[in-house]
Short mmCIF file of C-alpha atoms in Angstrom, two decimals:
data_model
loop_
_atom_site.label_atom_id
_atom_site.label_comp_id
_atom_site.label_asym_id
_atom_site.label_seq_id
_atom_site.Cartn_x
_atom_site.Cartn_y
_atom_site.Cartn_z
CA MET Z 6 11.66 14.74 8.26
CA GLU Z 7 15.35 14.74 7.38
CA GLY Z 8 17.46 15.50 10.45
CA SER Z 9 14.47 15.63 12.78
CA GLY Z 10 16.06 12.76 14.70
CA GLU Z 11 18.61 15.11 16.19
CA THR Z 12 16.21 17.74 17.47
CA ALA Z 13 13.13 15.62 18.23
CA MET Z 14 12.23 12.79 20.56
CA HIS Z 15 10.16 9.87 19.30
CA PHE Z 16 7.73 7.67 21.19
CA ALA Z 17 5.69 4.58 20.45
CA VAL Z 18 2.20 5.05 21.89
CA THR Z 19 -0.33 2.23 22.21
CA ILE Z 20 -3.92 2.94 23.21
CA ILE Z 21 -6.50 0.21 23.63
CA GLY Z 22 -9.94 -0.04 25.16
CA LYS Z 23 -13.60 -0.89 24.66
CA ASP Z 24 -14.74 0.76 21.45
CA LYS Z 25 -16.81 3.93 21.60
CA PRO Z 26 -17.00 7.11 19.54
CA GLY Z 27 -14.34 9.69 20.37
CA ILE Z 28 -11.25 7.61 21.07
CA VAL Z 29 -9.32 8.84 18.02
CA ALA Z 30 -10.48 12.43 18.42
CA GLY Z 31 -9.60 12.38 22.13
CA ALA Z 32 -6.13 10.94 21.58
CA ALA Z 33 -5.47 13.31 18.69
CA GLU Z 34 -6.53 16.27 20.84
CA VAL Z 35 -4.09 15.33 23.61
CA LEU Z 36 -1.28 15.07 21.06
CA TYR Z 37 -2.27 18.29 19.32
CA ARG Z 38 -2.36 20.31 22.56
CA LEU Z 39 1.05 18.93 23.51
CA GLY Z 40 2.47 19.91 20.12
CA CYS Z 41 3.27 16.31 19.13
CA ASN Z 42 3.47 15.16 15.51
CA ILE Z 43 1.80 11.90 14.52
CA GLU Z 44 4.53 10.49 12.28
CA ASP Z 45 2.99 7.12 11.58
CA SER Z 46 -0.08 5.34 12.89
CA SER Z 47 -2.41 2.41 12.46
CA SER Z 48 -5.69 1.85 14.27
CA THR Z 49 -8.27 -0.87 14.07
CA LEU Z 50 -11.22 -2.49 15.77
CA LEU Z 51 -10.48 -5.96 17.14
CA GLY Z 52 -13.29 -7.94 18.69
CA GLY Z 53 -14.95 -4.85 20.17
CA GLU Z 54 -11.68 -3.34 21.38
CA PHE Z 55 -10.32 -0.33 19.57
CA ALA Z 56 -6.54 -0.32 19.28
CA MET Z 57 -4.28 2.52 18.20
CA ILE Z 58 -0.56 2.29 17.57
CA LEU Z 59 1.23 5.58 16.92
CA ILE Z 60 4.74 6.84 16.43
CA VAL Z 61 4.78 10.42 17.68
CA SER Z 62 7.51 13.00 17.91
CA HIS Z 63 8.07 16.21 19.83
CA GLU Z 64 10.84 18.80 19.74
CA LYS Z 65 13.34 18.49 22.59
CA PRO Z 66 13.16 19.09 25.48
CA PHE Z 67 10.27 16.72 26.13
CA SER Z 68 9.64 13.63 28.22
CA LYS Z 69 7.68 10.42 28.37
CA THR Z 70 6.37 11.49 31.79
CA ARG Z 71 4.83 14.61 30.27
CA LEU Z 72 3.16 12.53 27.55
CA LEU Z 73 1.74 10.05 30.06
CA GLU Z 74 0.53 12.83 32.38
CA ASP Z 75 -1.43 14.50 29.62
CA PHE Z 76 -2.97 11.20 28.55
CA LYS Z 77 -4.02 10.36 32.12
CA SER Z 78 -7.39 12.11 32.40
CA PHE Z 79 -8.39 11.22 28.83
CA GLY Z 80 -7.43 7.59 29.38
CA GLU Z 81 -9.36 7.38 32.64
CA ALA Z 82 -12.44 9.10 31.26
CA MET Z 83 -12.57 6.79 28.25
CA GLN Z 84 -11.38 3.70 30.19
CA LEU Z 85 -8.40 3.10 27.95
CA SER Z 86 -5.00 1.54 28.56
CA VAL Z 87 -2.24 3.86 27.36
CA PHE Z 88 1.38 2.69 27.00
CA VAL Z 89 4.32 4.84 25.97
CA ARG Z 90 7.84 3.78 25.05
CA THR Z 91 10.69 6.14 24.21
CA LEU Z 92 12.39 5.22 20.95
CA THR Z 93 16.15 5.24 20.53
CA GLN Z 94 17.79 7.05 17.60
CA ASP Z 95 18.57 3.64 16.07
CA GLU Z 96 14.92 2.67 16.11
CA VAL Z 97 13.86 5.97 14.57
CA HIS Z 98 16.32 5.71 11.71
CA GLN Z 99 15.87 2.01 11.01
CA GLU Z 100 15.10 1.46 7.34
CA MET Z 101 12.62 -1.03 5.93
CA PRO Z 102 14.23 -3.99 4.20
CA SER Z 103 14.18 -3.46 0.43
CA GLY Z 104 13.37 -6.93 -0.95
CA GLU Z 105 10.27 -8.16 -2.74
CA LEU Z 106 6.91 -7.74 -1.00
CA CYS Z 107 4.58 -10.67 -0.84
CA MET Z 108 1.17 -11.43 0.56
CA VAL Z 109 0.54 -14.79 2.17
CA SER Z 110 -3.04 -15.86 2.74
CA VAL Z 111 -3.95 -18.92 4.75
CA TYR Z 112 -7.51 -20.21 4.84
CA GLY Z 113 -8.82 -23.34 6.40
CA SER Z 114 -10.59 -25.24 9.14
CA ASP Z 115 -9.73 -23.73 12.53
CA GLN Z 116 -7.07 -25.63 14.51
CA PRO Z 117 -4.38 -24.78 17.03
CA GLY Z 118 -1.05 -23.53 15.68
CA ILE Z 119 -1.89 -22.04 12.28
CA VAL Z 120 -0.30 -18.67 13.04
CA PHE Z 121 2.65 -20.23 14.83
CA ARG Z 122 3.51 -22.75 12.13
CA VAL Z 123 3.24 -20.32 9.23
CA THR Z 124 5.15 -17.49 10.86
CA LYS Z 125 7.86 -19.83 12.20
CA GLU Z 126 8.65 -20.95 8.64
CA LEU Z 127 9.00 -17.30 7.63
CA ALA Z 128 11.06 -16.28 10.66
CA GLU Z 129 13.53 -19.11 10.10
CA ARG Z 130 14.24 -17.72 6.60
CA ASN Z 131 14.67 -14.16 7.84
CA ILE Z 132 11.45 -12.99 6.20
CA THR Z 133 10.11 -9.79 7.79
CA ILE Z 134 6.37 -9.56 8.46
CA SER Z 135 5.20 -5.99 7.83
CA ASP Z 136 1.48 -6.46 8.33
CA MET Z 137 -0.75 -9.24 9.61
CA ASN Z 138 -4.45 -9.83 10.14
CA THR Z 139 -6.16 -12.94 11.42
CA ARG Z 140 -9.82 -13.66 11.86
CA LEU Z 141 -12.14 -16.46 12.76
CA ILE Z 142 -14.97 -16.61 10.25
CA GLY Z 143 -17.52 -19.23 9.24
CA THR Z 144 -20.10 -20.55 11.68
CA PRO Z 145 -19.70 -21.82 15.26
CA GLU Z 146 -20.27 -25.35 13.88
CA GLU Z 147 -17.71 -24.92 11.10
CA PRO Z 148 -15.16 -22.33 12.17
CA VAL Z 149 -12.79 -21.18 9.46
CA TYR Z 150 -9.55 -19.43 10.24
CA VAL Z 151 -8.12 -16.78 7.94
CA LEU Z 152 -4.62 -15.37 8.18
CA MET Z 153 -3.35 -12.70 5.85
CA LEU Z 154 0.07 -11.22 6.11
CA GLU Z 155 2.44 -9.11 4.12
CA ALA Z 156 6.10 -9.90 4.22
CA VAL Z 157 9.33 -8.43 2.94
CA LEU Z 158 11.63 -11.07 1.49
CA PRO Z 159 15.39 -10.96 2.02
CA GLU Z 160 17.50 -9.99 -1.03
CA GLY Z 161 17.72 -12.85 -3.51
CA MET Z 162 14.55 -14.62 -2.38
CA ASP Z 163 11.47 -14.56 -4.61
CA ILE Z 164 7.77 -15.40 -4.45
CA LYS Z 165 8.29 -18.92 -5.80
CA ASP Z 166 10.67 -19.69 -2.94
CA VAL Z 167 7.97 -18.72 -0.44
CA SER Z 168 5.31 -20.81 -2.20
CA HIS Z 169 7.64 -23.76 -2.20
CA LEU Z 170 8.51 -23.18 1.43
CA LEU Z 171 4.87 -23.30 2.53
CA GLU Z 172 3.84 -26.21 0.28
CA LYS Z 173 4.62 -28.85 2.90
CA LEU Z 174 2.74 -26.98 5.59
CA LYS Z 175 -0.29 -26.70 3.31
CA LYS Z 176 -0.54 -30.50 3.12
CA GLU Z 177 0.21 -31.05 6.78
CA LEU Z 178 -2.36 -28.55 8.12
CA GLN Z 179 -4.77 -29.18 5.23
CA VAL Z 180 -5.31 -25.49 4.65
CA GLU Z 181 -5.21 -23.31 1.56
CA ILE Z 182 -2.09 -21.18 1.35
CA GLY Z 183 -1.75 -18.53 -1.33
CA VAL Z 184 1.35 -16.48 -2.03
CA LYS Z 185 1.35 -13.52 -4.39
CA SER Z 186 3.56 -10.59 -5.17
CA VAL Z 187 2.46 -7.18 -3.96
CA THR Z 188 5.68 -5.37 -4.81
CA PRO Z 189 4.50 -1.90 -5.81
CA VAL Z 190 4.81 -0.84 -9.44
CA SER Z 191 5.98 2.73 -9.97
CA LEU Z 192 3.94 4.54 -12.57
CA MET G 25 -3.97 17.33 -36.65
CA ALA G 26 -0.87 19.51 -36.73
CA ILE G 27 1.56 19.23 -33.83
CA ASN G 28 3.12 22.60 -32.96
CA ASP G 29 6.50 23.33 -31.37
CA GLU G 30 4.97 23.93 -27.95
CA THR G 31 3.42 20.46 -27.96
CA ARG G 32 6.66 18.92 -29.24
CA ASP G 33 8.60 20.58 -26.38
CA LEU G 34 6.10 19.31 -23.84
CA ILE G 35 6.35 15.76 -25.24
CA ARG G 36 10.17 15.97 -24.95
CA ASP G 37 9.78 17.14 -21.34
CA LEU G 38 7.41 14.29 -20.52
CA ILE G 39 9.76 11.68 -21.95
CA ASP G 40 12.77 13.20 -20.14
CA THR G 41 10.83 13.26 -16.86
CA MET G 42 9.82 9.63 -17.32
CA HIS G 43 13.41 8.59 -17.96
CA ALA G 44 14.63 10.60 -14.95
CA GLY G 45 12.23 8.89 -12.52
CA PRO G 46 13.70 5.61 -11.29
CA GLY G 47 11.62 2.78 -12.73
CA SER G 48 8.97 5.19 -14.01
CA VAL G 49 6.87 3.90 -16.91
CA GLY G 50 4.73 6.94 -17.59
CA VAL G 51 4.18 10.65 -17.02
CA ALA G 52 1.19 12.89 -17.68
CA ALA G 53 1.32 16.61 -18.50
CA PRO G 54 -0.47 17.75 -15.30
CA GLN G 55 2.32 16.08 -13.29
CA ILE G 56 4.83 18.56 -14.71
CA GLY G 57 2.55 21.57 -14.52
CA ALA G 58 1.00 21.58 -17.99
CA THR G 59 -2.78 21.47 -18.17
CA LEU G 60 -3.01 19.62 -21.47
CA ARG G 61 -4.33 16.14 -22.17
CA ILE G 62 -1.02 14.57 -23.13
CA CYS G 63 0.80 11.64 -21.54
CA VAL G 64 3.58 9.21 -22.33
CA VAL G 65 3.80 5.52 -21.41
CA ASP G 66 6.65 3.07 -21.96
CA VAL G 67 6.66 -0.23 -20.08
CA SER G 68 9.11 -1.94 -22.45
CA LYS G 69 12.03 -1.62 -20.04
CA SER G 70 10.15 -2.83 -16.96
CA LYS G 71 10.17 -6.38 -15.69
CA LEU G 72 6.37 -6.64 -15.76
CA GLY G 73 5.85 -5.10 -19.18
CA ARG G 74 8.89 -6.31 -21.09
CA ALA G 75 7.13 -9.18 -22.84
CA ASN G 76 3.91 -7.39 -23.74
CA ASN G 77 3.97 -3.76 -24.86
CA HIS G 78 3.77 -1.23 -27.70
CA GLY G 79 7.04 0.52 -26.87
CA LEU G 80 6.93 4.25 -26.27
CA LEU G 81 3.38 5.56 -26.57
CA ILE G 82 2.94 9.31 -26.93
CA MET G 83 -0.74 9.98 -26.39
CA ILE G 84 -2.49 13.25 -27.14
CA ASN G 85 -6.17 13.43 -26.12
CA PRO G 86 -6.29 9.71 -25.28
CA GLU G 87 -9.65 8.07 -24.84
CA ILE G 88 -10.37 4.61 -23.52
CA LEU G 89 -12.92 3.03 -25.83
CA LYS G 90 -13.21 -0.37 -24.21
CA ARG G 91 -12.34 -1.95 -20.87
CA GLU G 92 -12.40 -5.60 -19.96
CA GLY G 93 -11.75 -7.65 -16.85
CA ALA G 94 -10.44 -6.46 -13.50
CA GLY G 95 -7.18 -6.93 -11.70
CA VAL G 96 -5.51 -5.44 -8.63
CA MET G 97 -1.99 -4.06 -8.53
CA ARG G 98 -0.19 -2.15 -5.83
CA GLU G 99 0.58 1.19 -7.41
CA GLY G 100 3.03 3.89 -6.53
CA CYS G 101 3.31 7.27 -8.22
CA MET G 102 6.03 9.89 -8.41
CA SER G 103 3.42 12.54 -7.63
CA VAL G 104 2.61 10.79 -4.33
CA PRO G 105 6.02 9.62 -3.09
CA ASP G 106 6.43 7.06 -0.30
CA TYR G 107 2.87 5.87 -0.50
CA THR G 108 1.44 2.88 -2.34
CA GLY G 109 -2.02 1.39 -2.57
CA ASP G 110 -3.95 -1.48 -4.12
CA VAL G 111 -5.92 -0.30 -7.14
CA GLU G 112 -8.36 -2.28 -9.24
CA ARG G 113 -8.27 -1.58 -12.97
CA ALA G 114 -9.33 -3.18 -16.23
CA VAL G 115 -6.85 -5.78 -17.49
CA GLU G 116 -7.51 -5.18 -21.19
CA ILE G 117 -8.26 -1.84 -22.79
CA THR G 118 -8.62 -0.29 -26.20
CA VAL G 119 -7.30 3.26 -26.30
CA ARG G 120 -7.51 5.81 -29.10
CA PHE G 121 -5.25 8.87 -29.28
CA VAL G 122 -3.40 11.25 -31.55
CA ASP G 123 0.30 10.44 -31.74
CA GLU G 124 3.35 12.69 -32.01
CA ASN G 125 2.95 12.86 -35.81
CA GLY G 126 -0.66 13.98 -35.60
CA ASP G 127 -2.02 10.60 -36.66
CA VAL G 128 -4.93 8.92 -34.92
CA ARG G 129 -3.92 5.56 -33.49
CA GLN G 130 -5.83 2.83 -31.76
CA VAL G 131 -4.02 0.40 -29.47
CA GLU G 132 -5.19 -2.69 -27.63
CA ALA G 133 -3.19 -2.98 -24.44
CA SER G 134 -3.24 -5.57 -21.70
CA GLY G 135 -1.45 -6.42 -18.48
CA PHE G 136 0.94 -3.89 -17.00
CA GLU G 137 0.79 -1.63 -20.05
CA ALA G 138 -3.00 -1.36 -19.69
CA VAL G 139 -2.60 -0.48 -16.01
CA ALA G 140 0.00 2.18 -16.81
CA ILE G 141 -2.18 3.77 -19.51
CA GLN G 142 -5.18 3.91 -17.18
CA HIS G 143 -3.03 5.42 -14.41
CA GLU G 144 -1.71 8.16 -16.72
CA ILE G 145 -5.11 8.97 -18.23
CA ASP G 146 -6.40 9.32 -14.65
CA HIS G 147 -3.84 12.11 -14.17
CA LEU G 148 -5.40 13.92 -17.14
CA ASP G 149 -8.73 13.75 -15.30
CA GLY G 150 -7.22 14.92 -12.01
CA ILE G 151 -7.57 11.51 -10.42
CA LEU G 152 -4.74 10.04 -8.30
CA PHE G 153 -4.46 6.34 -7.45
CA LEU G 154 -5.31 7.42 -3.88
CA ASP G 155 -8.79 8.27 -5.14
CA ARG G 156 -9.23 4.71 -6.40
CA ILE G 157 -8.04 2.72 -3.40
CA THR G 158 -10.62 0.23 -2.27
CA SER G 159 -10.33 -0.96 1.28
CA LEU G 160 -10.72 -4.60 0.32
CA LYS G 161 -9.16 -5.81 3.52
CA THR G 162 -11.87 -4.29 5.66
CA GLY G 163 -14.60 -5.37 3.27
CA LEU G 164 -13.44 -8.94 3.10
CA PHE G 165 -12.89 -9.41 6.79
CA ARG G 166 -15.61 -7.33 8.33
CA ARG G 167 -16.86 -9.51 11.08
CA LYS G 168 -20.19 -11.06 10.36
CA LYS G 169 -22.85 -11.12 13.02
CA TYR G 170 -24.46 -14.48 13.67
CA LYS G 171 -27.74 -14.64 15.47
#
């Protein structure tokens, strides 16, 4: 994709709606007929709603209006909300931070503020969250909250620093917090 | 077993390729276009394998005789650039192979070295780490239905 930034436009597309078969195929068909590339995407089912996040590109000239127009009938037919945002060149070329990767898992009795408290600690230390999932499990009588996130540490920070950082919170919220390295090994 | 010049050249190529790849700790013949069951592994210079390794292992016709335990590591591979995935592998293995002198050797490897050996032997079988990714995340958090 080297140099594609100069000749192509990039868009962030979000599609969400009540889950049913055909959402991905329908969205992919719209993009295919338009001649868009799916550069990056992640889709998942959340509480009965299917959500797609895509970064798509198209050779210039092209417009957000055109993209939205072509999504209109598909979106209405499938009862989906479709959002499109044009990305700037800076956003397209932004590189991922290169520090250590870690996974933080939080597990404990459900209570208000688990996500806020954990992520605030990370944000204050300039730790970038690259992926996050939360879920309420257990039984209605004994709800258990699970938070799992992956984070990129700033240069010079290591896994032990993150463990130490969350130690206090673990006692205060009375939850289990695990931190482990998931920095890829190259083989 | 006699090692011929062709095999010696290939081994040289494998070692050179491994050293040329940034942070690479192993290369298998199919990765450089040779359909022979030969691979090299050396984790001695890596952070994870520094303390526990057998140095440079040149393995001809390697065979894993024993596997024990299971551990997950996020693997990346020079044959699949820019993509990584969590792979579960045995944490201790016994591997038997013919070395560069034609002698049969048996090595008990553990930790990162064991992972690297399993990854390279997979290449000999045409298996990429992508074929071994388990979607643990989905499995673990699939919403349960309560009646």
